[in-house]
Amino acid sequence: KAGVTQTPRYLIKTRGQQVTLSCSPISGHRSVSWYQQTPGQGLQFLFEYFSETQRNKGNFPGRFSGRQFSNSRSEMNVSTLELGDSALYLCASSLGGSNTDTQYFGPGTRLTVL
Amino acid sequence: GENVEQHPSTLSVQEGDSAVIKCTYSDSASNYFPWYKQELGKRPQLIIDIRSNVGEKKDQRIAVTLNKTAKHFSLHITETQPEDSAVYFCAATLRGIQGAQKLVFGQGTRLTINP
């Protein structure tokens, strides 16, 4: 099976702009979770989607949003970008039927905000 | 609260020796504990996981132990090799609505294997 894929791999934006990142899960996986990885804060949970519904949410401001499509592909959007949003954004997919399902990570999107 | 503490933040061992990384969690409802290895510039890769109905699990040179009473779990790597050099993350998942997953990660341990 193909692994989790993310596009684009790299993005450079300026403050105030918005950005959309995409994640395609492993075939058959219905859950997609998003994480922000920074050197200072480590891996922080953003949100989880399952069957097109947000099932879980982390402690991020409303500028961070997401959605999931009927084919389980997911997008996350960050509006009004700030310098502190520069990070590696990782998505992970799992079967989604249990909270002990293994999560498989994508390669990430490196976002730089200037 | 939701918190996972991981120690040490850096660890350097001689090739062939053992390495141990420890994590503690705060939520007694946590029931799944994966460990991920992340090499420089690459995605986190699951190396081993343990569920709360098991106390220990082993896979070749890697083992994980779980003490639910003390709310801590540990990763043990024996006979370390240079390719074990990476950042290791522990995580705990919280019980939520049916099937819902939220992984809370430790801060990571940078493991260096010296030849």
PDB file of N, CA and C in Angstrom, chain B residues 18-91:
ATOM      1  N   SER B  18      23.330  -0.536  26.039  1.00  0.00           N
ATOM      2  CA  SER B  18      21.875  -0.376  26.049  1.00  0.00           C
ATOM      3  C   SER B  18      21.486   1.084  26.272  1.00  0.00           C
ATOM      4  N   ALA B  19      20.313   1.433  25.786  1.00  0.00           N
ATOM      5  CA  ALA B  19      19.772   2.782  25.986  1.00  0.00           C
ATOM      6  C   ALA B  19      18.366   2.653  26.568  1.00  0.00           C
ATOM      7  N   VAL B  20      18.053   3.514  27.523  1.00  0.00           N
ATOM      8  CA  VAL B  20      16.727   3.504  28.141  1.00  0.00           C
ATOM      9  C   VAL B  20      16.163   4.921  28.147  1.00  0.00           C
ATOM     10  N   ILE B  21      14.939   5.051  27.682  1.00  0.00           N
ATOM     11  CA  ILE B  21      14.245   6.331  27.674  1.00  0.00           C
ATOM     12  C   ILE B  21      12.940   6.163  28.460  1.00  0.00           C
ATOM     13  N   LYS B  22      12.659   7.129  29.330  1.00  0.00           N
ATOM     14  CA  LYS B  22      11.508   6.989  30.222  1.00  0.00           C
ATOM     15  C   LYS B  22      10.481   8.093  29.993  1.00  0.00           C
ATOM     16  N   CYS B  23       9.223   7.730  30.117  1.00  0.00           N
ATOM     17  CA  CYS B  23       8.130   8.694  29.968  1.00  0.00           C
ATOM     18  C   CYS B  23       7.108   8.496  31.085  1.00  0.00           C
ATOM     19  N   THR B  24       6.547   9.591  31.535  1.00  0.00           N
ATOM     20  CA  THR B  24       5.442   9.530  32.479  1.00  0.00           C
ATOM     21  C   THR B  24       4.255  10.279  31.883  1.00  0.00           C
ATOM     22  N   TYR B  25       3.063   9.846  32.237  1.00  0.00           N
ATOM     23  CA  TYR B  25       1.859  10.485  31.726  1.00  0.00           C
ATOM     24  C   TYR B  25       0.957  10.845  32.889  1.00  0.00           C
ATOM     25  N   SER B  26       0.058  11.771  32.641  1.00  0.00           N
ATOM     26  CA  SER B  26      -0.734  12.292  33.748  1.00  0.00           C
ATOM     27  C   SER B  26      -2.165  11.757  33.782  1.00  0.00           C
ATOM     28  N   ASP B  27      -2.700  11.352  32.618  1.00  0.00           N
ATOM     29  CA  ASP B  27      -4.096  10.952  32.574  1.00  0.00           C
ATOM     30  C   ASP B  27      -4.230   9.444  32.769  1.00  0.00           C
ATOM     31  N   SER B  28      -4.859   9.045  33.857  1.00  0.00           N
ATOM     32  CA  SER B  28      -4.987   7.622  34.158  1.00  0.00           C
ATOM     33  C   SER B  28      -5.851   6.883  33.132  1.00  0.00           C
ATOM     34  N   ALA B  29      -6.579   7.625  32.298  1.00  0.00           N
ATOM     35  CA  ALA B  29      -7.409   7.002  31.273  1.00  0.00           C
ATOM     36  C   ALA B  29      -6.615   6.635  30.022  1.00  0.00           C
ATOM     37  N   SER B  30      -5.360   7.041  29.945  1.00  0.00           N
ATOM     38  CA  SER B  30      -4.534   6.714  28.777  1.00  0.00           C
ATOM     39  C   SER B  30      -4.446   5.207  28.629  1.00  0.00           C
ATOM     40  N   ASN B  31      -4.606   4.717  27.403  1.00  0.00           N
ATOM     41  CA  ASN B  31      -4.628   3.271  27.222  1.00  0.00           C
ATOM     42  C   ASN B  31      -3.789   2.770  26.048  1.00  0.00           C
ATOM     43  N   TYR B  32      -3.024   3.671  25.420  1.00  0.00           N
ATOM     44  CA  TYR B  32      -2.202   3.256  24.283  1.00  0.00           C
ATOM     45  C   TYR B  32      -0.948   4.097  24.267  1.00  0.00           C
ATOM     46  N   PHE B  33       0.233   3.430  24.104  1.00  0.00           N
ATOM     47  CA  PHE B  33       1.501   4.126  24.269  1.00  0.00           C
ATOM     48  C   PHE B  33       2.459   3.729  23.147  1.00  0.00           C
ATOM     49  N   PRO B  34       2.492   4.514  22.084  1.00  0.00           N
ATOM     50  CA  PRO B  34       3.414   4.217  20.977  1.00  0.00           C
ATOM     51  C   PRO B  34       4.743   4.939  21.140  1.00  0.00           C
ATOM     52  N   TRP B  35       5.748   4.398  20.506  1.00  0.00           N
ATOM     53  CA  TRP B  35       7.057   5.040  20.424  1.00  0.00           C
ATOM     54  C   TRP B  35       7.392   5.245  18.945  1.00  0.00           C
ATOM     55  N   TYR B  36       7.861   6.461  18.647  1.00  0.00           N
ATOM     56  CA  TYR B  36       8.224   6.795  17.281  1.00  0.00           C
ATOM     57  C   TYR B  36       9.693   7.178  17.211  1.00  0.00           C
ATOM     58  N   LYS B  37      10.315   6.835  16.093  1.00  0.00           N
ATOM     59  CA  LYS B  37      11.697   7.197  15.815  1.00  0.00           C
ATOM     60  C   LYS B  37      11.691   8.167  14.641  1.00  0.00           C
ATOM     61  N   GLN B  38      12.385   9.287  14.796  1.00  0.00           N
ATOM     62  CA  GLN B  38      12.441  10.256  13.720  1.00  0.00           C
ATOM     63  C   GLN B  38      13.892  10.575  13.387  1.00  0.00           C
ATOM     64  N   GLU B  39      14.286  10.169  12.202  1.00  0.00           N
ATOM     65  CA  GLU B  39      15.626  10.500  11.723  1.00  0.00           C
ATOM     66  C   GLU B  39      15.583  11.888  11.095  1.00  0.00           C
ATOM     67  N   LEU B  40      16.745  12.501  10.998  1.00  0.00           N
ATOM     68  CA  LEU B  40      16.833  13.872  10.536  1.00  0.00           C
ATOM     69  C   LEU B  40      16.189  14.049   9.163  1.00  0.00           C
ATOM     70  N   GLY B  41      15.237  14.958   9.078  1.00  0.00           N
ATOM     71  CA  GLY B  41      14.588  15.248   7.810  1.00  0.00           C
ATOM     72  C   GLY B  41      13.553  14.239   7.371  1.00  0.00           C
ATOM     73  N   LYS B  42      13.222  13.298   8.247  1.00  0.00           N
ATOM     74  CA  LYS B  42      12.264  12.256   7.865  1.00  0.00           C
ATOM     75  C   LYS B  42      11.030  12.272   8.769  1.00  0.00           C
ATOM     76  N   ARG B  43      10.055  11.499   8.378  1.00  0.00           N
ATOM     77  CA  ARG B  43       8.815  11.443   9.155  1.00  0.00           C
ATOM     78  C   ARG B  43       8.994  10.561  10.380  1.00  0.00           C
ATOM     79  N   PRO B  44       8.209  10.752  11.418  1.00  0.00           N
ATOM     80  CA  PRO B  44       8.239   9.822  12.562  1.00  0.00           C
ATOM     81  C   PRO B  44       7.760   8.444  12.113  1.00  0.00           C
ATOM     82  N   GLN B  45       8.482   7.418  12.552  1.00  0.00           N
ATOM     83  CA  GLN B  45       8.136   6.041  12.216  1.00  0.00           C
ATOM     84  C   GLN B  45       7.865   5.279  13.498  1.00  0.00           C
ATOM     85  N   LEU B  46       6.743   4.563  13.538  1.00  0.00           N
ATOM     86  CA  LEU B  46       6.424   3.750  14.706  1.00  0.00           C
ATOM     87  C   LEU B  46       7.442   2.623  14.838  1.00  0.00           C
ATOM     88  N   ILE B  47       8.011   2.463  16.021  1.00  0.00           N
ATOM     89  CA  ILE B  47       8.942   1.356  16.232  1.00  0.00           C
ATOM     90  C   ILE B  47       8.371   0.283  17.136  1.00  0.00           C
ATOM     91  N   ILE B  48       7.529   0.665  18.059  1.00  0.00           N
ATOM     92  CA  ILE B  48       6.888  -0.302  18.950  1.00  0.00           C
ATOM     93  C   ILE B  48       5.769   0.418  19.687  1.00  0.00           C
ATOM     94  N   ASP B  49       4.762  -0.324  20.087  1.00  0.00           N
ATOM     95  CA  ASP B  49       3.682   0.273  20.870  1.00  0.00           C
ATOM     96  C   ASP B  49       3.194  -0.737  21.899  1.00  0.00           C
ATOM     97  N   ILE B  50       2.492  -0.255  22.906  1.00  0.00           N
ATOM     98  CA  ILE B  50       1.973  -1.127  23.948  1.00  0.00           C
ATOM     99  C   ILE B  50       0.609  -0.611  24.367  1.00  0.00           C
ATOM    100  N   ARG B  51      -0.273  -1.541  24.646  1.00  0.00           N
ATOM    101  CA  ARG B  51      -1.611  -1.191  25.084  1.00  0.00           C
ATOM    102  C   ARG B  51      -1.753  -1.494  26.560  1.00  0.00           C
ATOM    103  N   SER B  52      -2.724  -0.875  27.197  1.00  0.00           N
ATOM    104  CA  SER B  52      -2.747  -0.855  28.663  1.00  0.00           C
ATOM    105  C   SER B  52      -3.055  -2.206  29.284  1.00  0.00           C
ATOM    106  N   ASN B  53      -3.418  -3.197  28.498  1.00  0.00           N
ATOM    107  CA  ASN B  53      -3.664  -4.511  29.073  1.00  0.00           C
ATOM    108  C   ASN B  53      -2.413  -5.389  29.046  1.00  0.00           C
ATOM    109  N   VAL B  54      -1.281  -4.782  28.673  1.00  0.00           N
ATOM    110  CA  VAL B  54      -0.020  -5.520  28.571  1.00  0.00           C
ATOM    111  C   VAL B  54       1.040  -4.780  29.377  1.00  0.00           C
ATOM    112  N   GLY B  55       1.924  -5.512  30.063  1.00  0.00           N
ATOM    113  CA  GLY B  55       2.959  -4.866  30.868  1.00  0.00           C
ATOM    114  C   GLY B  55       4.282  -4.712  30.155  1.00  0.00           C
ATOM    115  N   GLU B  56       4.532  -5.592  29.172  1.00  0.00           N
ATOM    116  CA  GLU B  56       5.814  -5.552  28.479  1.00  0.00           C
ATOM    117  C   GLU B  56       5.639  -6.108  27.079  1.00  0.00           C
ATOM    118  N   LYS B  57       6.407  -5.554  26.153  1.00  0.00           N
ATOM    119  CA  LYS B  57       6.374  -6.041  24.780  1.00  0.00           C
ATOM    120  C   LYS B  57       7.770  -5.931  24.207  1.00  0.00           C
ATOM    121  N   LYS B  58       8.176  -6.941  23.444  1.00  0.00           N
ATOM    122  CA  LYS B  58       9.530  -6.955  22.913  1.00  0.00           C
ATOM    123  C   LYS B  58       9.511  -7.251  21.423  1.00  0.00           C
ATOM    124  N   ASP B  59      10.412  -6.581  20.693  1.00  0.00           N
ATOM    125  CA  ASP B  59      10.561  -6.824  19.266  1.00  0.00           C
ATOM    126  C   ASP B  59      12.042  -6.744  18.944  1.00  0.00           C
ATOM    127  N   GLN B  60      12.682  -7.896  18.899  1.00  0.00           N
ATOM    128  CA  GLN B  60      14.115  -8.000  18.638  1.00  0.00           C
ATOM    129  C   GLN B  60      14.892  -7.192  19.669  1.00  0.00           C
ATOM    130  N   ARG B  61      15.583  -6.129  19.270  1.00  0.00           N
ATOM    131  CA  ARG B  61      16.412  -5.396  20.229  1.00  0.00           C
ATOM    132  C   ARG B  61      15.645  -4.308  20.986  1.00  0.00           C
ATOM    133  N   ILE B  62      14.389  -4.178  20.683  1.00  0.00           N
ATOM    134  CA  ILE B  62      13.588  -3.099  21.283  1.00  0.00           C
ATOM    135  C   ILE B  62      12.524  -3.688  22.202  1.00  0.00           C
ATOM    136  N   ALA B  63      12.354  -3.067  23.362  1.00  0.00           N
ATOM    137  CA  ALA B  63      11.324  -3.504  24.297  1.00  0.00           C
ATOM    138  C   ALA B  63      10.697  -2.277  24.937  1.00  0.00           C
ATOM    139  N   VAL B  64       9.445  -2.417  25.308  1.00  0.00           N
ATOM    140  CA  VAL B  64       8.758  -1.354  26.031  1.00  0.00           C
ATOM    141  C   VAL B  64       8.099  -1.964  27.255  1.00  0.00           C
ATOM    142  N   THR B  65       8.173  -1.257  28.380  1.00  0.00           N
ATOM    143  CA  THR B  65       7.513  -1.694  29.603  1.00  0.00           C
ATOM    144  C   THR B  65       6.532  -0.625  30.039  1.00  0.00           C
ATOM    145  N   LEU B  66       5.456  -1.054  30.659  1.00  0.00           N
ATOM    146  CA  LEU B  66       4.404  -0.142  31.111  1.00  0.00           C
ATOM    147  C   LEU B  66       4.056  -0.437  32.556  1.00  0.00           C
ATOM    148  N   ASN B  67       4.037   0.599  33.362  1.00  0.00           N
ATOM    149  CA  ASN B  67       3.612   0.497  34.759  1.00  0.00           C
ATOM    150  C   ASN B  67       2.421   1.430  34.923  1.00  0.00           C
ATOM    151  N   LYS B  68       1.224   0.873  34.860  1.00  0.00           N
ATOM    152  CA  LYS B  68       0.018   1.704  34.902  1.00  0.00           C
ATOM    153  C   LYS B  68      -0.195   2.341  36.268  1.00  0.00           C
ATOM    154  N   THR B  69       0.219   1.647  37.305  1.00  0.00           N
ATOM    155  CA  THR B  69       0.036   2.188  38.655  1.00  0.00           C
ATOM    156  C   THR B  69       0.849   3.465  38.825  1.00  0.00           C
ATOM    157  N   ALA B  70       2.093   3.416  38.365  1.00  0.00           N
ATOM    158  CA  ALA B  70       2.977   4.575  38.484  1.00  0.00           C
ATOM    159  C   ALA B  70       2.822   5.546  37.318  1.00  0.00           C
ATOM    160  N   LYS B  71       2.066   5.143  36.317  1.00  0.00           N
ATOM    161  CA  LYS B  71       1.839   5.953  35.120  1.00  0.00           C
ATOM    162  C   LYS B  71       3.150   6.298  34.428  1.00  0.00           C
ATOM    163  N   HIS B  72       3.963   5.265  34.192  1.00  0.00           N
ATOM    164  CA  HIS B  72       5.147   5.500  33.390  1.00  0.00           C
ATOM    165  C   HIS B  72       5.439   4.304  32.502  1.00  0.00           C
ATOM    166  N   PHE B  73       6.115   4.590  31.403  1.00  0.00           N
ATOM    167  CA  PHE B  73       6.491   3.559  30.443  1.00  0.00           C
ATOM    168  C   PHE B  73       7.871   3.888  29.901  1.00  0.00           C
ATOM    169  N   SER B  74       8.592   2.855  29.493  1.00  0.00           N
ATOM    170  CA  SER B  74       9.987   3.025  29.104  1.00  0.00           C
ATOM    171  C   SER B  74      10.299   2.265  27.826  1.00  0.00           C
ATOM    172  N   LEU B  75      11.253   2.811  27.087  1.00  0.00           N
ATOM    173  CA  LEU B  75      11.776   2.163  25.883  1.00  0.00           C
ATOM    174  C   LEU B  75      13.181   1.672  26.184  1.00  0.00           C
ATOM    175  N   HIS B  76      13.442   0.420  25.844  1.00  0.00           N
ATOM    176  CA  HIS B  76      14.753  -0.170  26.051  1.00  0.00           C
ATOM    177  C   HIS B  76      15.302  -0.625  24.693  1.00  0.00           C
ATOM    178  N   ILE B  77      16.491  -0.167  24.362  1.00  0.00           N
ATOM    179  CA  ILE B  77      17.158  -0.612  23.141  1.00  0.00           C
ATOM    180  C   ILE B  77      18.448  -1.303  23.565  1.00  0.00           C
ATOM    181  N   THR B  78      18.603  -2.555  23.204  1.00  0.00           N
ATOM    182  CA  THR B  78      19.815  -3.300  23.550  1.00  0.00           C
ATOM    183  C   THR B  78      20.729  -3.407  22.332  1.00  0.00           C
ATOM    184  N   GLU B  79      21.999  -3.678  22.601  1.00  0.00           N
ATOM    185  CA  GLU B  79      22.996  -3.870  21.528  1.00  0.00           C
ATOM    186  C   GLU B  79      22.884  -2.746  20.490  1.00  0.00           C
ATOM    187  N   THR B  80      22.979  -1.530  20.965  1.00  0.00           N
ATOM    188  CA  THR B  80      22.760  -0.378  20.081  1.00  0.00           C
ATOM    189  C   THR B  80      23.741  -0.344  18.916  1.00  0.00           C
ATOM    190  N   GLN B  81      23.227   0.197  17.801  1.00  0.00           N
ATOM    191  CA  GLN B  81      24.003   0.297  16.565  1.00  0.00           C
ATOM    192  C   GLN B  81      23.955   1.737  16.071  1.00  0.00           C
ATOM    193  N   PRO B  82      24.902   2.153  15.231  1.00  0.00           N
ATOM    194  CA  PRO B  82      24.911   3.544  14.746  1.00  0.00           C
ATOM    195  C   PRO B  82      23.589   3.963  14.118  1.00  0.00           C
ATOM    196  N   GLU B  83      22.898   3.051  13.456  1.00  0.00           N
ATOM    197  CA  GLU B  83      21.630   3.406  12.808  1.00  0.00           C
ATOM    198  C   GLU B  83      20.492   3.645  13.795  1.00  0.00           C
ATOM    199  N   ASP B  84      20.760   3.391  15.079  1.00  0.00           N
ATOM    200  CA  ASP B  84      19.758   3.712  16.104  1.00  0.00           C
ATOM    201  C   ASP B  84      19.783   5.200  16.450  1.00  0.00           C
ATOM    202  N   SER B  85      20.797   5.921  15.994  1.00  0.00           N
ATOM    203  CA  SER B  85      20.885   7.358  16.257  1.00  0.00           C
ATOM    204  C   SER B  85      19.710   8.073  15.601  1.00  0.00           C
ATOM    205  N   ALA B  86      18.935   8.798  16.423  1.00  0.00           N
ATOM    206  CA  ALA B  86      17.730   9.478  15.945  1.00  0.00           C
ATOM    207  C   ALA B  86      17.093  10.182  17.137  1.00  0.00           C
ATOM    208  N   VAL B  87      15.963  10.840  16.877  1.00  0.00           N
ATOM    209  CA  VAL B  87      15.153  11.384  17.967  1.00  0.00           C
ATOM    210  C   VAL B  87      14.000  10.423  18.208  1.00  0.00           C
ATOM    211  N   TYR B  88      13.794  10.074  19.448  1.00  0.00           N
ATOM    212  CA  TYR B  88      12.728   9.154  19.822  1.00  0.00           C
ATOM    213  C   TYR B  88      11.645   9.897  20.605  1.00  0.00           C
ATOM    214  N   PHE B  89      10.399   9.646  20.230  1.00  0.00           N
ATOM    215  CA  PHE B  89       9.257  10.274  20.894  1.00  0.00           C
ATOM    216  C   PHE B  89       8.368   9.202  21.515  1.00  0.00           C
ATOM    217  N   CYS B  90       7.992   9.425  22.749  1.00  0.00           N
ATOM    218  CA  CYS B  90       6.947   8.610  23.332  1.00  0.00           C
ATOM    219  C   CYS B  90       5.636   9.368  23.196  1.00  0.00           C
ATOM    220  N   ALA B  91       4.536   8.667  23.307  1.00  0.00           N
ATOM    221  CA  ALA B  91       3.228   9.302  23.219  1.00  0.00           C
ATOM    222  C   ALA B  91       2.217   8.496  24.019  1.00  0.00           C
TER     223      ALA B  91
END
